Amino acid sequence: MNPWINLAYLVAAILFILGLKGLTHPRTAVRGNLMGASGMLLAIVVTLFSQGILNLWLILLGLLIGGGIGALMAIRVQMTQMPQMVALLNGFGGIASAIVAGAALSEAVFLLNLEQGSLVGPGTQVFQFTVATFASGLIGAVTFWGSLVAYGKLEGITGEQIQQRLGFLTRGRQSGSMPDQEQKTEEKTEEQAGVEPEQAGVEPEPQTQEQTAPEPQTQEQTGSQATGTNGAPAMPEQPKEQPTAVEPAQEQKLMGQWQRINRTLTTKPIAKAVLLGICLLLGIFLVFVPTAVPIYWLIIIVASFLGWYLVMPIGGADMPVVIALLNSYSGLAAAATGFVIENSILIITGSLVGASGLILTAIMCRAMNRSLTNVLFGVWVPESATGGDDIYEGKTKSTSPEEIAMMLDGVRRVVIVPGYGMAVAQAQHAVRDLTNLLESRGTEVEFAIHPVAGRMPGHMNVLLAEADISYDKLKEMDEINPTFEQTDVAIVIGANDVTNPVARTDPNSPIAGMPILDVSNAKSVIVVKRSLSPGFAGIANPLFAADNTLMYFTDAKRGMLDLVNAVKEV
Amino acid sequence: MELSLLTALTIFVLAIFVGVEIITKVPPTLHTPLMSGSNAISGITVVGALLAMGAGLTFWTTLLGFLALIFATINVVGGFMVTNRMLGMFRRKE
């Protein structure tokens, strides 16, 4: 390869590193991002001008399609949907890396057949190539499917809904059974319904597939298994050529089995270990027989199942960790592809991103006081919210916007603790108005942001920044916790578990040891919440019953608007 | 090609160290843009897609390259644009 091209790649790598460095401060962040983008542009342009690039028009078409879709996504996405967007992008990056590695393998085998192959170099070279190809395929496919599942979970699409939707496709047949299976049956019935009238020339009723579907099956059984549960004697004279049709009872049994397998794969970590084991075995095979290209795609298929079932059982509240981890994977897949095509820029960039994702994963795990294995494989069963009544009974005090306005009049320092509930209620702008109002009266207002306040690392900061709240008011947990003692009023909006003192006091609680915001140290605490219902952890929060806490039972947005009006009138 | 296993490993490990050093300095406020931005950078695999397509050895590899190119470009363009949009929101008053 042309040394100038490698030099340009080096410049691109430097731009990426400086770009990431720019992200260490909001002031330099925009410029940093632009540096990263120009590094990417440089890498792409230089590659296009490297010798022997064919298919230029096709490449431009691909760039146009991908760029168009990407731009559309970036423009249309709402800030609350950012986790979904990042999940999707992670997945796309991952699968792209896996496909590139697969293409490189096909290329190498093709060249080998022409006896000018790169697969016949010195031993380590081939070893590096095959191991990296395997790694890229495995990680890439896991990232893609894992990300798609994470996307679905964040969008609130549950497994049941998917099944219902697919059930709708099959026009209500056997609703609630496994989607894959159903889809296959659907294809079959369509095929049969389409073929049947032509061949038979009688009973052209393709529109009622529920009825017509069993017919070819019975016909087949006259030849093979004479069971005929439905006994439809439609056309016994013409045995059809549909050996794939499955008899309904058998179909049911298959589905029962599939559901069992599905459940095992979802709940049992060992099943995932088996899937990974299969991948590794296939990978070892590939290392020894690098020309077995189909094995690579088999690895991709098994790894796809692995990715799907890895993320499937993980709850929505743990998605921040999952996204951060998949972020890391997408980087590692790119790095592995760099080893495959022996391209330094891919290795450098991939490992930068891999490191970034791993650090964020660690931060999120620490914020929830859980290990990564616990998040990935531990089944998080929320306790039923018993005991809440005797904690709350007669001790909670409710308040009104007017009373809060009086309290806020002339105080020195107010800390607002936002939770995801605030974002869901779209109360950010009302919160900003309250902030501005209080500041105009000389009150110091700051925001206490718990690391898991949003749906991904740093999500809450973006949501507040979107509402035009100055970033220097957004304080992280360790920074703001010591200041609660000098705080006159702490306002908790839509947050619950991250303020629960039980995390400190009760070692048996599900959130034991989780770092929390010390709101109870403030002179007064106001909790804006619709009811006393528990948060994700499913446990009661003694903060609500504390002496210095007032409950303001309302919808977050409505409540903030009322409060702003009340403060104006004071 | 010319990148030996040892050289590649050296680059890989050193880059991870650089990554850790820089990323730990990114404040939590900017963690979401960091994720989308680093995500965009990981779309560098687009270079691999271009090379696969550009070599155009067989129909199959060209097709794979084309698919990878589309996925990677979504990743790159979507990532950088959305990061830019987000960072534009981080303002400081006064």
XYZ file of C-alpha atoms in Angstrom:
664
model
C 0.000 0.000 0.000
C 1.056 3.524 -0.745
C 2.950 5.037 2.209
C 1.124 8.325 1.694
C -2.137 6.601 2.394
C -0.841 5.226 5.665
C 0.416 8.668 6.545
C -3.039 10.086 5.899
C -4.504 7.371 8.115
C -2.115 8.468 10.844
C -3.370 12.031 10.522
C -6.943 10.744 10.722
C -6.088 8.795 13.876
C -4.591 11.925 15.434
C -7.746 13.839 14.546
C -9.854 11.150 16.235
C -7.782 11.300 19.401
C -7.836 15.101 19.507
C -11.550 14.944 18.795
C -12.181 12.718 21.783
C -9.953 14.981 23.829
C -12.171 17.881 22.829
C -15.082 16.086 24.443
C -13.492 16.551 27.848
C -15.077 19.996 28.111
C -18.401 21.366 26.823
C -16.589 24.433 25.487
C -14.333 22.454 23.186
C -16.718 19.582 22.496
C -18.311 20.873 19.296
C -14.904 21.502 17.789
C -13.763 18.060 18.929
C -16.661 16.394 17.195
C -15.906 18.298 14.005
C -12.281 17.182 14.213
C -13.436 13.596 14.488
C -15.725 14.047 11.505
C -12.977 15.575 9.401
C -10.674 12.708 10.353
C -13.313 10.354 9.059
C -13.722 12.333 5.866
C -9.974 12.262 5.340
C -9.835 8.497 5.860
C -12.681 7.927 3.397
C -11.356 10.248 0.704
C -7.857 8.860 0.931
C -9.176 5.322 0.666
C -11.181 6.281 -2.402
C -8.055 7.662 -4.045
C -5.899 4.688 -3.179
C -4.856 2.717 -6.204
C -7.191 0.272 -7.816
C -10.532 1.337 -6.394
C -13.213 -0.025 -8.667
C -16.981 0.378 -8.543
C -16.694 4.080 -7.791
C -20.267 4.879 -8.764
C -21.622 2.040 -6.708
C -19.555 3.297 -3.780
C -20.977 6.783 -4.157
C -24.465 5.299 -4.254
C -23.785 3.393 -1.031
C -22.412 6.493 0.645
C -25.476 8.428 -0.465
C -27.957 5.847 0.797
C -26.201 5.349 4.132
C -25.561 9.056 4.567
C -29.171 9.869 3.802
C -30.550 7.384 6.285
C -28.046 8.462 8.930
C -28.778 12.150 8.444
C -32.503 11.556 8.611
C -32.135 9.611 11.837
C -29.923 12.286 13.357
C -32.285 15.118 12.476
C -35.512 13.455 13.467
C -34.540 11.755 16.711
C -35.845 13.237 19.947
C -33.515 13.663 22.865
C -35.529 11.230 24.974
C -34.941 8.632 22.239
C -31.178 9.074 22.226
C -30.490 5.676 23.861
C -32.436 3.939 21.105
C -30.545 5.834 18.447
C -27.151 5.024 19.932
C -28.188 1.383 20.297
C -29.116 1.196 16.623
C -25.905 2.914 15.510
C -23.858 0.533 17.657
C -25.571 -2.369 15.983
C -25.004 -1.027 12.478
C -21.312 -0.458 13.169
C -20.997 -3.963 14.555
C -22.654 -5.712 11.643
C -20.697 -3.629 9.139
C -17.451 -4.840 10.718
C -18.640 -8.447 10.623
C -19.599 -8.161 6.966
C -16.262 -6.586 6.038
C -14.438 -9.439 7.733
C -16.588 -11.932 5.853
C -15.837 -10.197 2.561
C -12.121 -10.258 3.356
C -12.313 -13.991 4.004
C -14.087 -14.589 0.701
C -11.492 -12.464 -1.044
C -8.598 -14.353 0.483
C -10.094 -17.695 -0.506
C -10.763 -16.401 -4.006
C -7.145 -15.256 -4.358
C -5.940 -18.567 -2.977
C -7.860 -20.351 -5.714
C -6.022 -18.148 -8.194
C -2.818 -19.258 -6.441
C -1.722 -15.795 -5.511
C -3.364 -15.913 -2.130
C -2.626 -14.113 1.057
C -3.689 -17.268 2.893
C -0.352 -18.865 2.071
C 1.906 -16.411 3.848
C 3.990 -17.146 6.957
C 2.140 -19.046 9.671
C 1.392 -16.206 12.062
C -0.036 -14.109 9.262
C -2.717 -16.657 8.436
C -3.326 -17.252 12.117
C -3.859 -13.542 12.740
C -6.181 -13.369 9.766
C -8.433 -16.248 10.740
C -8.575 -15.543 14.461
C -9.398 -11.903 13.801
C -12.010 -12.834 11.211
C -13.664 -15.102 13.728
C -13.536 -12.432 16.451
C -14.961 -9.808 14.155
C -17.836 -12.043 13.089
C -18.659 -13.122 16.618
C -18.510 -9.666 18.193
C -20.147 -7.953 15.235
C -23.149 -10.268 15.121
C -23.601 -10.213 18.905
C -23.465 -6.411 18.819
C -26.004 -6.177 16.017
C -28.656 -8.435 17.472
C -28.009 -7.374 21.040
C -28.449 -3.758 19.963
C -31.673 -4.503 18.128
C -33.095 -6.155 21.244
C -31.920 -3.230 23.378
C -33.563 -0.873 20.922
C -36.810 -2.814 21.181
C -36.700 -2.803 24.954
C -36.068 0.934 25.115
C -38.897 1.577 22.687
C -41.041 -0.460 25.041
C -41.649 -3.274 22.592
C -42.031 -6.403 24.683
C -41.678 -9.983 23.573
C -45.432 -10.381 23.790
C -45.977 -7.445 21.491
C -43.601 -8.895 18.922
C -45.494 -12.125 19.061
C -48.783 -10.326 18.745
C -47.547 -8.399 15.783
C -46.315 -11.518 14.071
C -49.532 -13.203 15.128
C -51.333 -10.467 13.254
C -49.281 -11.298 10.184
C -50.439 -14.866 10.326
C -54.009 -13.680 10.659
C -54.586 -14.805 14.188
C -53.515 -18.382 13.780
C -52.284 -19.864 17.036
C -51.760 -16.528 18.651
C -49.148 -16.366 21.354
C -46.838 -18.977 19.939
C -43.292 -18.542 18.766
C -42.824 -15.911 16.052
C -40.148 -17.654 13.987
C -42.115 -20.797 13.713
C -45.236 -18.893 12.864
C -43.537 -17.012 10.130
C -42.373 -20.195 8.539
C -45.844 -21.676 8.659
C -47.151 -18.507 7.150
C -44.792 -18.776 4.226
C -45.819 -22.331 3.678
C -49.515 -21.660 3.719
C -49.102 -18.790 1.320
C -47.163 -20.987 -1.018
C -49.714 -23.710 -0.828
C -52.654 -21.409 -1.202
C -51.088 -19.949 -4.275
C -50.157 -23.225 -5.884
C -53.157 -25.290 -5.038
C -55.858 -23.795 -7.261
C -53.630 -23.975 -10.300
C -52.848 -27.592 -9.847
C -56.234 -28.740 -8.764
C -58.417 -26.429 -10.725
C -61.066 -26.709 -8.029
C -61.788 -24.831 -4.802
C -59.959 -21.591 -5.534
C -60.251 -20.091 -2.053
C -56.865 -18.600 -1.310
C -58.412 -15.751 0.630
C -59.419 -17.881 3.613
C -56.101 -19.330 4.479
C -57.080 -20.545 7.891
C -59.353 -23.000 6.202
C -57.305 -23.881 3.190
C -54.087 -24.384 5.040
C -54.838 -27.789 6.571
C -55.895 -29.253 3.274
C -52.562 -29.850 1.603
C -51.297 -31.167 4.873
C -53.937 -33.869 5.004
C -53.192 -34.713 1.450
C -49.618 -35.267 2.260
C -50.535 -37.406 5.185
C -52.540 -39.764 3.022
C -49.163 -40.738 1.697
C -47.043 -40.581 4.829
C -48.702 -40.323 8.220
C -52.347 -41.255 8.089
C -53.536 -39.229 11.009
C -55.746 -36.557 9.486
C -56.905 -34.731 12.587
C -59.139 -32.325 10.753
C -60.313 -34.867 8.273
C -60.834 -32.422 5.438
C -61.343 -34.653 2.418
C -60.714 -31.870 -0.060
C -58.811 -33.477 -2.919
C -57.571 -36.907 -2.101
C -56.938 -37.741 -5.730
C -53.969 -35.444 -6.133
C -51.016 -35.896 -3.790
C -49.195 -32.583 -3.804
C -45.503 -32.021 -3.737
C -45.156 -30.197 -0.471
C -42.999 -32.376 1.675
C -42.304 -29.495 4.104
C -45.876 -29.128 5.314
C -46.294 -30.008 8.955
C -49.408 -31.489 10.413
C -51.171 -29.178 12.913
C -50.779 -31.413 15.951
C -47.137 -31.920 15.177
C -46.806 -28.229 14.589
C -48.224 -27.539 18.018
C -45.788 -29.977 19.521
C -42.904 -28.352 17.692
C -43.988 -24.992 18.974
C -44.254 -26.317 22.485
C -40.700 -27.539 22.161
C -39.565 -24.306 20.647
C -41.149 -22.332 23.449
C -39.297 -24.510 25.914
C -36.009 -23.932 24.105
C -36.788 -20.249 23.867
C -37.388 -20.046 27.597
C -34.233 -21.981 28.408
C -32.135 -19.776 26.170
C -33.636 -16.665 27.701
C -33.303 -17.545 31.350
C -30.364 -19.924 31.705
C -26.829 -18.473 31.543
C -25.540 -21.973 30.780
C -27.508 -21.998 27.528
C -25.683 -18.862 26.469
C -22.391 -20.458 27.416
C -23.329 -23.356 25.129
C -24.040 -20.953 22.261
C -20.702 -19.248 22.878
C -19.059 -22.677 23.013
C -20.513 -23.582 19.629
C -19.162 -20.315 18.247
C -15.715 -21.025 19.657
C -15.667 -24.554 18.240
C -16.689 -23.266 14.840
C -14.032 -20.588 15.220
C -11.319 -23.140 15.959
C -12.450 -25.091 12.920
C -12.187 -21.933 10.853
C -8.654 -21.302 12.114
C -7.578 -24.741 10.970
C -9.541 -24.731 7.712
C -9.550 -21.065 6.650
C -11.046 -21.891 3.269
C -14.331 -23.034 4.817
C -16.168 -19.792 4.142
C -19.657 -21.149 4.989
C -18.420 -21.849 8.522
C -17.937 -18.112 8.948
C -21.571 -17.415 8.133
C -22.609 -20.231 10.413
C -20.672 -18.472 13.180
C -22.568 -15.296 12.346
C -25.885 -17.120 12.689
C -25.040 -18.738 16.029
C -23.596 -15.438 17.315
C -26.820 -13.713 16.266
C -28.779 -16.033 18.528
C -26.234 -15.395 21.263
C -26.640 -11.630 20.967
C -30.409 -11.881 20.945
C -30.619 -14.073 24.027
C -27.892 -12.217 25.915
C -29.918 -9.007 25.994
C -33.428 -10.508 26.000
C -33.674 -11.220 29.750
C -32.135 -7.910 30.843
C -34.604 -5.418 32.265
C -35.230 -1.961 30.827
C -33.688 -0.272 33.859
C -30.360 -1.942 33.139
C -30.222 -0.788 29.538
C -27.652 1.979 30.277
C -25.111 -0.713 31.088
C -26.070 -2.793 28.064
C -25.761 0.126 25.664
C -22.391 1.118 27.063
C -21.197 -2.470 26.714
C -22.474 -2.778 23.151
C -20.745 0.528 22.406
C -17.528 -1.078 23.498
C -18.248 -4.187 21.409
C -18.854 -2.169 18.265
C -15.387 -0.682 18.742
C -13.800 -4.054 19.375
C -15.446 -5.461 16.252
C -13.924 -2.633 14.225
C -10.518 -3.313 15.806
C -10.810 -7.022 14.986
C -11.642 -6.135 11.396
C -8.528 -3.969 11.428
C -6.512 -7.093 12.249
C -8.267 -8.916 9.414
C -7.543 -6.401 6.683
C -4.297 -5.289 8.360
C -5.344 -1.710 8.530
C -3.893 0.399 11.348
C -6.595 3.071 11.406
C -9.276 0.495 12.141
C -7.224 -0.976 14.963
C -6.490 2.390 16.554
C -10.033 3.688 16.308
C -11.630 0.433 17.307
C -9.580 0.183 20.465
C -10.271 3.821 21.388
C -13.985 3.138 21.185
C -13.640 -0.219 22.892
C -11.896 1.457 25.827
C -14.478 4.220 25.953
C -17.377 1.788 26.098
C -15.715 -0.295 28.786
C -15.105 2.735 30.992
C -18.714 3.856 30.668
C -19.876 0.329 31.434
C -17.796 0.321 34.594
C -19.136 3.739 35.617
C -22.737 2.640 35.177
C -22.184 -0.595 37.070
C -20.592 1.305 39.929
C -23.511 3.736 39.961
C -25.874 0.826 40.490
C -23.469 -1.006 42.776
C -23.776 -4.139 40.698
C -21.186 -6.226 38.934
C -21.300 -6.627 35.184
C -22.049 -10.349 35.530
C -24.903 -9.506 37.848
C -26.384 -7.124 35.318
C -25.948 -9.555 32.449
C -26.919 -12.806 34.114
C -28.473 -11.961 37.456
C -32.226 -12.070 37.373
C -33.506 -8.878 38.902
C -36.759 -9.671 40.628
C -38.400 -6.581 42.104
C -39.772 -7.243 45.550
C -43.435 -6.616 45.979
C -43.820 -3.266 47.619
C -44.905 -4.571 50.960
C -44.124 -2.671 54.103
C -44.597 0.623 52.343
C -47.792 1.359 54.202
C -46.360 1.198 57.704
C -43.374 3.279 56.614
C -45.571 5.961 55.135
C -48.646 5.749 57.328
C -49.473 9.016 59.005
C -45.937 10.287 58.495
C -46.017 11.731 55.015
C -46.992 15.367 54.759
C -48.479 16.677 51.588
C -48.107 20.229 50.406
C -49.377 22.728 47.830
C -47.673 24.940 45.252
C -48.490 28.040 47.330
C -46.826 26.581 50.399
C -43.735 25.642 48.383
C -43.634 29.140 46.885
C -43.579 30.593 50.393
C -40.768 28.225 51.364
C -38.759 29.159 48.295
C -39.133 32.860 48.963
C -35.800 34.346 49.893
C -33.861 31.082 50.313
C -30.188 31.039 49.500
C -29.691 27.691 47.783
C -31.988 25.242 46.014
C -30.953 21.881 44.516
C -33.167 20.175 41.972
C -32.912 16.388 41.671
C -34.332 15.310 38.317
C -35.203 11.725 37.476
C -36.369 10.101 34.306
C -39.968 10.676 35.404
C -39.388 14.384 34.806
C -38.325 13.729 31.224
C -41.233 11.389 30.607
C -43.627 14.101 31.798
C -41.801 16.635 29.578
C -41.388 18.934 32.559
C -37.863 20.131 31.661
C -38.983 23.468 30.286
C -41.144 24.262 33.293
C -38.193 23.319 35.511
C -36.023 25.733 33.530
C -38.587 28.511 34.043
C -38.596 27.837 37.771
C -34.797 27.920 37.785
C -34.665 31.237 35.965
C -37.309 32.707 38.267
C -35.488 31.674 41.412
C -32.154 32.903 40.097
C -33.635 36.260 39.236
C -34.431 36.554 42.941
C -30.894 35.820 43.957
C -31.292 32.146 44.816
C -28.531 29.785 43.809
C -29.953 26.810 41.871
C -28.067 23.660 40.965
C -29.001 20.259 39.615
C -27.955 16.972 41.196
C -27.531 14.362 38.465
C -27.259 10.747 39.497
C -25.328 8.658 36.929
C -28.378 6.469 36.274
C -30.868 9.343 36.216
C -31.540 8.827 32.503
C -31.641 5.877 30.183
C -27.984 5.997 29.185
C -24.809 7.551 30.608
C -25.198 11.331 30.645
C -28.712 11.215 29.250
C -30.232 13.509 31.883
C -27.654 16.197 31.123
C -28.640 16.196 27.471
C -32.328 16.449 28.353
C -31.657 19.436 30.627
C -29.312 21.032 28.128
C -32.058 20.738 25.529
C -34.292 22.734 27.870
C -31.626 25.440 27.857
C -30.340 24.880 31.343
C -26.747 26.018 31.642
C -24.372 23.047 31.778
C -22.323 24.439 34.630
C -25.339 24.013 36.916
C -25.453 20.282 36.267
C -23.458 18.699 39.066
C -22.514 15.072 39.371
C -23.240 13.063 42.471
C -19.854 13.184 44.187
C -19.613 16.895 43.676
C -23.045 17.856 44.959
C -23.523 15.414 47.817
C -21.414 17.370 50.349
C -23.355 20.541 49.526
C -26.796 19.263 50.540
C -26.101 20.338 54.117
C -25.904 23.939 52.979
C -29.003 23.567 50.859
C -32.242 25.156 51.983
C -34.629 23.287 49.722
C -34.068 20.148 47.650
C -36.715 19.493 45.009
C -36.904 15.883 43.821
C -38.770 15.575 40.515
C -39.553 12.156 39.109
C -36.668 10.473 40.897
C -37.067 7.787 43.514
C -34.567 4.970 44.024
C -31.511 7.197 43.611
C -32.587 9.140 46.723
C -33.543 6.148 48.845
C -31.561 6.133 52.134
C -32.311 2.419 52.471
C -29.337 1.868 50.152
C -27.155 3.018 53.065
C -29.067 1.573 55.996
C -30.432 -1.822 54.997
C -27.821 -4.335 53.753
C -30.585 -6.707 52.656
C -32.325 -4.257 50.383
C -32.064 -4.828 46.632
C -30.352 -1.473 46.258
C -27.978 -1.958 49.213
C -24.712 -0.173 48.611
C -25.954 1.778 45.605
C -24.564 5.305 45.788
C -27.393 7.746 46.397
C -27.954 11.481 46.469
C -28.062 12.713 50.071
C -31.132 14.868 49.645
C -32.305 14.261 53.199
C -29.379 16.378 54.406
C -31.065 19.460 52.971
C -33.076 21.593 55.405
C -36.315 20.821 53.557
C -37.055 18.303 50.840
C -39.925 18.544 48.398
C -40.775 15.419 46.434
C -42.809 15.970 43.289
C -44.504 12.673 42.556
C -47.901 11.405 41.542
C -48.260 8.844 44.305
C -46.237 6.877 46.822
C -45.695 4.074 44.296
C -42.226 2.505 44.320
C -39.543 2.950 41.638
C -37.768 0.309 39.578
C -36.341 -1.415 42.641
C -39.874 -1.974 43.903
C -39.175 -0.831 47.441
C -40.581 1.881 49.699
C -38.581 5.067 50.146
C -38.345 6.271 53.788
C -37.296 9.676 52.490
C -40.955 10.365 51.697
C -41.845 9.941 55.357
C -38.895 11.905 56.758
C -39.546 14.859 59.086
C -38.156 17.418 56.687
C -39.890 16.023 53.581
C -43.039 17.404 52.003
C -44.849 15.476 49.307
C -46.246 17.414 46.387
C -48.577 14.904 44.745
C -48.985 15.892 41.109
C -47.923 15.265 37.554
C -44.412 16.670 37.136
C -45.211 19.080 34.324
C -48.538 20.333 35.701
C -46.962 20.632 39.140
C -44.000 22.660 37.894
C -46.228 25.015 35.915
C -48.409 25.575 38.993
C -45.341 26.135 41.100
C -43.898 28.673 38.671
C -47.178 30.602 38.799
C -47.299 30.424 42.571
C -43.719 31.683 42.886
C -44.528 34.574 40.568
C -47.374 35.609 42.846
C -45.393 35.550 46.069
C 0.156 -6.766 3.479
C 2.754 -5.222 5.666
C 1.241 -5.100 9.156
C 2.708 -7.918 11.234
C 0.837 -9.449 14.140
C 3.199 -7.953 16.664
C 2.933 -4.461 15.182
C -0.839 -4.744 15.052
C -0.971 -5.898 18.674
C 1.326 -3.070 19.731
C -0.899 -0.516 18.057
C -3.988 -2.116 19.592
C -2.686 -2.109 23.153
C -1.212 1.391 22.998
C -4.418 2.772 21.521
C -6.421 1.238 24.359
C -4.168 3.023 26.843
C -4.633 6.304 25.016
C -8.375 5.692 25.004
C -8.534 5.030 28.732
C -6.421 8.102 29.508
C -8.645 10.411 27.480
C -12.046 8.956 28.216
C -11.608 9.016 31.996
C -11.241 12.802 31.689
C -14.597 13.231 29.963
C -17.079 14.669 32.486
C -20.358 12.779 33.084
C -22.222 15.740 31.582
C -20.873 14.775 28.195
C -21.157 11.011 28.437
C -24.053 10.754 25.989
C -22.333 12.822 23.267
C -19.183 10.825 24.015
C -21.049 7.622 23.283
C -22.649 8.835 20.082
C -19.412 10.502 18.966
C -17.157 7.540 19.677
C -19.812 5.436 18.042
C -19.530 7.515 14.905
C -15.757 7.066 14.973
C -16.163 3.300 15.220
C -17.845 3.557 11.841
C -14.257 3.714 10.565
C -14.972 0.214 9.406
C -16.346 2.093 6.379
C -12.733 2.085 5.169
C -12.820 -1.705 5.166
C -16.086 -1.663 3.256
C -14.619 0.696 0.667
C -11.574 -1.520 0.216
C -13.729 -4.637 -0.180
C -15.926 -2.921 -2.734
C -13.056 -1.202 -4.454
C -11.193 -4.458 -4.958
C -14.302 -5.778 -6.658
C -12.891 -9.300 -6.879
C -16.161 -11.150 -7.107
C -19.814 -10.225 -7.227
C -20.239 -11.654 -3.753
C -17.479 -9.581 -2.103
C -18.713 -6.465 -3.879
C -22.223 -7.093 -2.594
C -20.951 -7.640 0.937
C -18.883 -4.496 0.680
C -21.915 -2.560 -0.483
C -24.022 -3.776 2.446
C -21.265 -2.994 4.931
C -20.769 0.403 3.311
C -24.420 1.343 3.849
C -24.463 0.183 7.470
C -21.168 1.891 8.265
C -22.153 5.139 6.577
C -25.396 5.300 8.567
C -23.215 4.824 11.618
C -20.749 7.545 10.649
C -23.117 10.217 9.343
C -25.858 9.586 11.908
C -23.344 9.501 14.748
C -21.473 12.701 13.941
C -24.616 14.643 13.076
C -26.544 13.694 16.182
C -23.491 14.412 18.346
C -23.180 17.817 16.781
C -26.864 18.458 17.390
C -26.583 17.474 21.028
C -23.423 19.417 21.716
C -25.052 22.493 20.252
C -27.511 22.343 23.133
C -24.852 22.538 25.799
C -24.709 26.237 26.434
C -23.593 28.315 29.306
C -25.495 31.351 30.394
C -24.090 34.837 30.995
